[in-house]
PDB file of C-alpha atoms in Angstrom:
ATOM      1  CA  MET H  70      -8.828   3.586 -19.850  1.00 53.00           C
ATOM      2  CA  TYR H  71     -10.805   0.424 -20.307  1.00 69.00           C
ATOM      3  CA  LEU H  72     -12.015  -2.192 -17.833  1.00 72.00           C
ATOM      4  CA  GLY H  73      -9.056  -4.510 -18.517  1.00 74.00           C
ATOM      5  CA  GLN H  74      -6.711  -1.897 -17.026  1.00 76.00           C
ATOM      6  CA  LEU H  75      -9.027  -0.553 -14.311  1.00 85.00           C
ATOM      7  CA  VAL H  76      -9.819  -3.843 -12.555  1.00 87.00           C
ATOM      8  CA  PRO H  77      -6.152  -4.794 -11.953  1.00 85.00           C
ATOM      9  CA  LEU H  78      -5.458  -1.276 -10.642  1.00 86.00           C
ATOM     10  CA  ILE H  79      -8.382  -1.517  -8.212  1.00 90.00           C
ATOM     11  CA  ILE H  80      -7.199  -4.907  -6.982  1.00 90.00           C
ATOM     12  CA  MET H  81      -3.663  -3.564  -6.611  1.00 87.00           C
ATOM     13  CA  ALA H  82      -4.964  -0.499  -4.725  1.00 90.00           C
ATOM     14  CA  ILE H  83      -6.801  -2.795  -2.320  1.00 91.00           C
ATOM     15  CA  ALA H  84      -3.687  -4.936  -1.875  1.00 87.00           C
ATOM     16  CA  LEU H  85      -1.592  -1.855  -1.081  1.00 86.00           C
ATOM     17  CA  GLY H  86      -4.220  -0.596   1.348  1.00 88.00           C
ATOM     18  CA  MET H  87      -4.203  -3.916   3.227  1.00 85.00           C
ATOM     19  CA  ASP H  88      -0.934  -2.977   4.921  1.00 77.00           C
ATOM     20  CA  ALA H  89      -2.468   0.266   6.204  1.00 82.00           C
ATOM     21  CA  PHE H  90      -5.592  -1.681   7.206  1.00 86.00           C
ATOM     22  CA  SER H  91      -3.655  -4.255   9.228  1.00 78.00           C
ATOM     23  CA  VAL H  92      -1.477  -1.662  10.960  1.00 73.00           C
ATOM     24  CA  GLY H  93      -4.605   0.439  11.498  1.00 78.00           C
ATOM     25  CA  LEU H  94      -6.215  -2.502  13.293  1.00 75.00           C
ATOM     26  CA  GLY H  95      -3.417  -2.531  15.827  1.00 70.00           C
ATOM     27  CA  MET H  96      -3.327   1.230  16.097  1.00 76.00           C
ATOM     28  CA  GLY H  97      -7.112   1.293  16.489  1.00 76.00           C
ATOM     29  CA  LEU H  98      -6.732  -0.608  19.754  1.00 68.00           C
ATOM     30  CA  GLN H  99      -5.402   2.625  21.214  1.00 70.00           C
ATOM     31  CA  LEU H 100      -7.853   5.176  22.493  1.00 74.00           C
ATOM     32  CA  LEU H 101      -8.398   7.405  19.419  1.00 79.00           C
ATOM     33  CA  ARG H 102     -11.026  10.035  18.759  1.00 87.00           C
ATOM     34  CA  LEU H 103     -12.915  10.019  15.481  1.00 90.00           C
ATOM     35  CA  LYS H 104     -11.276  13.321  14.499  1.00 92.00           C
ATOM     36  CA  ARG H 105      -7.816  11.712  14.903  1.00 91.00           C
ATOM     37  CA  ILE H 106      -8.938   8.646  12.912  1.00 91.00           C
ATOM     38  CA  PHE H 107     -10.146  10.931  10.106  1.00 94.00           C
ATOM     39  CA  PHE H 108      -6.822  12.806  10.033  1.00 93.00           C
ATOM     40  CA  ILE H 109      -4.793   9.566  10.060  1.00 92.00           C
ATOM     41  CA  GLY H 110      -6.747   8.241   7.070  1.00 94.00           C
ATOM     42  CA  ILE H 111      -6.251  11.458   5.090  1.00 95.00           C
ATOM     43  CA  THR H 112      -2.510  11.439   5.833  1.00 94.00           C
ATOM     44  CA  VAL H 113      -2.066   7.798   4.805  1.00 92.00           C
ATOM     45  CA  GLY H 114      -4.102   8.441   1.632  1.00 94.00           C
ATOM     46  CA  LEU H 115      -1.883  11.387   0.693  1.00 95.00           C
ATOM     47  CA  PHE H 116       1.271   9.345   1.210  1.00 94.00           C
ATOM     48  CA  HIS H 117      -0.213   6.601  -0.970  1.00 93.00           C
ATOM     49  CA  ILE H 118      -0.503   9.222  -3.704  1.00 94.00           C
ATOM     50  CA  ILE H 119       2.899  10.865  -3.225  1.00 93.00           C
ATOM     51  CA  MET H 120       5.024   7.715  -2.921  1.00 90.00           C
ATOM     52  CA  PRO H 121       3.721   5.903  -6.032  1.00 89.00           C
ATOM     53  CA  PHE H 122       3.866   9.172  -7.983  1.00 90.00           C
ATOM     54  CA  ILE H 123       7.583   9.389  -7.270  1.00 88.00           C
ATOM     55  CA  GLY H 124       7.886   5.719  -8.209  1.00 84.00           C
ATOM     56  CA  ILE H 125       5.927   6.190 -11.446  1.00 82.00           C
ATOM     57  CA  VAL H 126       8.074   9.147 -12.483  1.00 82.00           C
ATOM     58  CA  LEU H 127      11.260   7.164 -11.850  1.00 82.00           C
ATOM     59  CA  GLY H 128       9.744   4.103 -13.529  1.00 76.00           C
ATOM     60  CA  ASN H 129       8.858   6.098 -16.647  1.00 74.00           C
ATOM     61  CA  PHE H 130      12.405   7.414 -16.825  1.00 75.00           C
ATOM     62  CA  ILE H 131      13.908   3.951 -16.379  1.00 71.00           C
ATOM     63  CA  SER H 132      11.542   2.327 -18.893  1.00 65.00           C
ATOM     64  CA  THR H 133      12.497   4.730 -21.666  1.00 65.00           C
ATOM     65  CA  LYS H 134      16.133   3.788 -21.126  1.00 67.00           C
ATOM     66  CA  LEU H 135      15.950   0.056 -20.493  1.00 63.00           C
ATOM     67  CA  GLU H 136      12.507  -1.117 -21.783  1.00 56.00           C
ATOM     68  CA  ASP H 137      12.373  -4.960 -21.523  1.00 64.00           C
ATOM     69  CA  ILE H 138      14.705  -5.152 -18.546  1.00 68.00           C
ATOM     70  CA  ALA H 139      12.640  -2.478 -16.798  1.00 59.00           C
ATOM     71  CA  VAL H 140       9.397  -4.459 -17.179  1.00 64.00           C
ATOM     72  CA  LEU H 141      11.067  -7.572 -15.744  1.00 73.00           C
ATOM     73  CA  ALA H 142      12.517  -5.519 -12.888  1.00 70.00           C
ATOM     74  CA  GLY H 143       9.074  -4.054 -12.150  1.00 65.00           C
ATOM     75  CA  GLY H 144       7.538  -7.528 -11.955  1.00 71.00           C
ATOM     76  CA  LEU H 145      10.352  -8.727  -9.719  1.00 78.00           C
ATOM     77  CA  LEU H 146       9.870  -5.711  -7.448  1.00 72.00           C
ATOM     78  CA  LEU H 147       6.174  -6.466  -7.021  1.00 69.00           C
ATOM     79  CA  PHE H 148       6.832 -10.150  -6.401  1.00 80.00           C
ATOM     80  CA  THR H 149       9.598  -9.431  -3.872  1.00 77.00           C
ATOM     81  CA  LEU H 150       7.447  -6.883  -2.086  1.00 70.00           C
ATOM     82  CA  GLY H 151       4.609  -9.400  -1.881  1.00 73.00           C
ATOM     83  CA  ILE H 152       6.931 -12.075  -0.453  1.00 82.00           C
ATOM     84  CA  HIS H 153       8.192  -9.555   2.107  1.00 75.00           C
ATOM     85  CA  MET H 154       4.624  -8.750   3.191  1.00 69.00           C
ATOM     86  CA  VAL H 155       3.764 -12.452   3.542  1.00 76.00           C
ATOM     87  CA  LEU H 156       6.933 -13.202   5.529  1.00 79.00           C
ATOM     88  CA  GLN H 157       6.228 -10.297   7.878  1.00 72.00           C
ATOM     89  CA  THR H 158       3.016 -12.016   8.958  1.00 69.00           C
ATOM     90  CA  PHE H 159       5.064 -14.916  10.334  1.00 74.00           C
ATOM     91  CA  GLN H 160       7.241 -12.794  12.603  1.00 70.00           C
ATOM     92  CA  ALA H 161       7.053 -14.119  16.142  1.00 54.00           C
ATOM     93  CA  GLU H 162       7.074 -10.677  17.701  1.00 54.00           C
ATOM     94  CA  ARG H 163       4.738  -7.996  16.352  1.00 53.00           C
ATOM     95  CA  LYS H 164       5.705  -4.444  17.219  1.00 54.00           C
ATOM     96  CA  SER H 165       3.297  -2.461  19.307  1.00 48.00           C
ATOM     97  CA  PRO H 166       1.767   0.354  17.317  1.00 48.00           C
ATOM     98  CA  MET H 167       3.239   3.830  17.620  1.00 54.00           C
ATOM     99  CA  LYS H 168       1.205   6.848  18.635  1.00 65.00           C
ATOM    100  CA  PRO H 169      -0.403   8.448  15.552  1.00 71.00           C
ATOM    101  CA  ILE H 170       0.527  12.008  16.503  1.00 78.00           C
ATOM    102  CA  GLY H 171       3.241  14.262  15.080  1.00 82.00           C
ATOM    103  CA  ILE H 172       6.315  12.316  13.996  1.00 81.00           C
ATOM    104  CA  GLY H 173       4.556   9.038  14.866  1.00 77.00           C
ATOM    105  CA  LEU H 174       1.858   9.788  12.293  1.00 82.00           C
ATOM    106  CA  PHE H 175       4.485  10.717   9.698  1.00 82.00           C
ATOM    107  CA  LEU H 176       6.445   7.505  10.350  1.00 78.00           C
ATOM    108  CA  PHE H 177       3.244   5.451  10.227  1.00 75.00           C
ATOM    109  CA  ALA H 178       2.208   6.987   6.891  1.00 82.00           C
ATOM    110  CA  ILE H 179       5.693   6.508   5.410  1.00 80.00           C
ATOM    111  CA  SER H 180       5.983   2.917   6.624  1.00 75.00           C
ATOM    112  CA  VAL H 181       2.670   1.802   5.133  1.00 76.00           C
ATOM    113  CA  SER H 182       3.257   3.671   1.862  1.00 82.00           C
ATOM    114  CA  LEU H 183       6.795   2.488   1.077  1.00 76.00           C
ATOM    115  CA  ASP H 184       5.393  -0.528  -0.724  1.00 76.00           C
ATOM    116  CA  SER H 185       3.345   1.791  -2.936  1.00 83.00           C
ATOM    117  CA  PHE H 186       6.598   3.464  -4.043  1.00 81.00           C
ATOM    118  CA  SER H 187       7.844   0.134  -5.375  1.00 76.00           C
ATOM    119  CA  VAL H 188       4.503  -0.555  -7.026  1.00 80.00           C
ATOM    120  CA  GLY H 189       4.574   2.912  -8.571  1.00 80.00           C
ATOM    121  CA  LEU H 190       8.062   2.233  -9.865  1.00 76.00           C
ATOM    122  CA  SER H 191       6.922  -0.929 -11.608  1.00 74.00           C
ATOM    123  CA  LEU H 192       3.754   0.738 -12.916  1.00 75.00           C
ATOM    124  CA  GLY H 193       5.828   3.589 -14.320  1.00 69.00           C
ATOM    125  CA  MET H 194       7.771   1.013 -16.260  1.00 64.00           C
ATOM    126  CA  SER H 195       4.571  -0.495 -17.668  1.00 66.00           C
ATOM    127  CA  GLY H 196       3.016   2.816 -18.826  1.00 62.00           C
ATOM    128  CA  VAL H 197      -0.171   2.782 -16.729  1.00 67.00           C
ATOM    129  CA  LYS H 198      -2.459   5.846 -16.499  1.00 76.00           C
ATOM    130  CA  THR H 199      -0.814   7.783 -13.664  1.00 79.00           C
ATOM    131  CA  PHE H 200      -3.700   9.953 -12.461  1.00 85.00           C
ATOM    132  CA  ILE H 201      -6.195   7.107 -12.129  1.00 87.00           C
ATOM    133  CA  ALA H 202      -3.665   4.821 -10.423  1.00 86.00           C
ATOM    134  CA  LEU H 203      -2.769   7.516  -7.887  1.00 90.00           C
ATOM    135  CA  LEU H 204      -6.417   8.290  -7.117  1.00 93.00           C
ATOM    136  CA  LEU H 205      -7.187   4.617  -6.616  1.00 93.00           C
ATOM    137  CA  PHE H 206      -4.132   4.030  -4.420  1.00 92.00           C
ATOM    138  CA  GLY H 207      -4.860   7.081  -2.263  1.00 94.00           C
ATOM    139  CA  GLY H 208      -8.599   6.487  -2.016  1.00 95.00           C
ATOM    140  CA  PHE H 209      -8.450   2.811  -1.171  1.00 95.00           C
ATOM    141  CA  SER H 210      -5.605   3.181   1.323  1.00 94.00           C
ATOM    142  CA  MET H 211      -7.444   6.033   3.051  1.00 95.00           C
ATOM    143  CA  ALA H 212     -10.681   4.025   3.252  1.00 96.00           C
ATOM    144  CA  LEU H 213      -8.907   0.871   4.406  1.00 94.00           C
ATOM    145  CA  THR H 214      -6.977   2.830   7.029  1.00 92.00           C
ATOM    146  CA  TRP H 215     -10.251   4.212   8.379  1.00 94.00           C
ATOM    147  CA  ALA H 216     -11.788   0.729   8.314  1.00 93.00           C
ATOM    148  CA  GLY H 217      -8.811  -0.758  10.161  1.00 87.00           C
ATOM    149  CA  LEU H 218      -8.766   1.959  12.793  1.00 86.00           C
ATOM    150  CA  LEU H 219     -12.514   1.744  13.386  1.00 89.00           C
ATOM    151  CA  LEU H 220     -12.530  -2.040  13.448  1.00 85.00           C
ATOM    152  CA  GLY H 221      -9.499  -2.022  15.717  1.00 78.00           C
ATOM    153  CA  LYS H 222     -11.477   0.061  18.185  1.00 74.00           C
ATOM    154  CA  ARG H 223     -14.019  -2.740  18.387  1.00 71.00           C
ATOM    155  CA  ALA H 224     -12.134  -5.983  17.884  1.00 64.00           C
ATOM    156  CA  ARG H 225      -8.936  -7.836  18.573  1.00 51.00           C
ATOM    157  CA  GLY H 226      -7.740 -10.893  16.734  1.00 47.00           C
ATOM    158  CA  LEU H 227      -5.930 -12.301  13.762  1.00 50.00           C
ATOM    159  CA  LEU H 228      -7.641 -10.351  10.992  1.00 51.00           C
ATOM    160  CA  GLY H 229      -4.739  -7.917  10.708  1.00 51.00           C
ATOM    161  CA  VAL H 230      -2.247 -10.707  10.089  1.00 56.00           C
ATOM    162  CA  TYR H 231      -4.461 -12.340   7.482  1.00 65.00           C
ATOM    163  CA  SER H 232      -5.155  -9.074   5.670  1.00 61.00           C
ATOM    164  CA  GLU H 233      -1.436  -8.328   5.345  1.00 62.00           C
ATOM    165  CA  MET H 234      -0.795 -11.843   4.070  1.00 70.00           C
ATOM    166  CA  CYS H 235      -3.617 -11.491   1.538  1.00 67.00           C
ATOM    167  CA  GLY H 236      -2.182  -8.193   0.305  1.00 62.00           C
ATOM    168  CA  GLY H 237       1.256  -9.801  -0.082  1.00 68.00           C
ATOM    169  CA  ILE H 238      -0.147 -12.722  -2.066  1.00 78.00           C
ATOM    170  CA  ILE H 239      -1.988 -10.340  -4.401  1.00 70.00           C
ATOM    171  CA  LEU H 240       1.189  -8.328  -5.029  1.00 68.00           C
ATOM    172  CA  CYS H 241       3.093 -11.565  -5.750  1.00 79.00           C
ATOM    173  CA  ALA H 242       0.431 -12.552  -8.269  1.00 78.00           C
ATOM    174  CA  PHE H 243       0.659  -9.207 -10.064  1.00 73.00           C
ATOM    175  CA  GLY H 244       4.452  -9.436 -10.099  1.00 75.00           C
ATOM    176  CA  LEU H 245       4.271 -12.870 -11.694  1.00 82.00           C
ATOM    177  CA  ARG H 246       1.687 -11.587 -14.195  1.00 76.00           C
ATOM    178  CA  ILE H 247       4.058  -8.816 -15.280  1.00 71.00           C
ATOM    179  CA  ILE H 248       7.046 -11.187 -15.484  1.00 77.00           C
ATOM    180  CA  PHE H 249       5.316 -13.957 -17.421  1.00 82.00           C
ATOM    181  CA  GLY H 250       2.440 -12.083 -19.006  1.00 70.00           C
TER     182      GLY H 250
END
């Protein structure tokens, strides 16, 4: 894999991790021990490996059957997902974070990794290196989850909203790049 493929994957991994970061900021406002924060980050990282893997496998299957249409669909998926993330930042009422224990942790990890499924689906259609993409997605989402939780313990404010919007804009840009590039 050369730098021209690695840099976009790193940027995409950061964009996907921004959702976990922003939700982690809100969740970090709860009283959490460092051991719990560590476990939450590991769980989110694993889901950011599992969900895009499933998407990549399905994307590979679809791309062998539909080729050009599949690439366009992958770009549209990324763009739509990015728009959805941006629009979510303008919701008047933000949900209070759930408790990151048991089913709450599972639901949290699933909710912040659903977007990585769609990204994996579009990447599977474009033939990206699966192992490296999955490692980057998992590693960055885990690190950004930890950063959000730790920062959330210390600060309140608008950073979570802006980080989610930034992640959405980045995904839109990559979707447009795939569609027109």
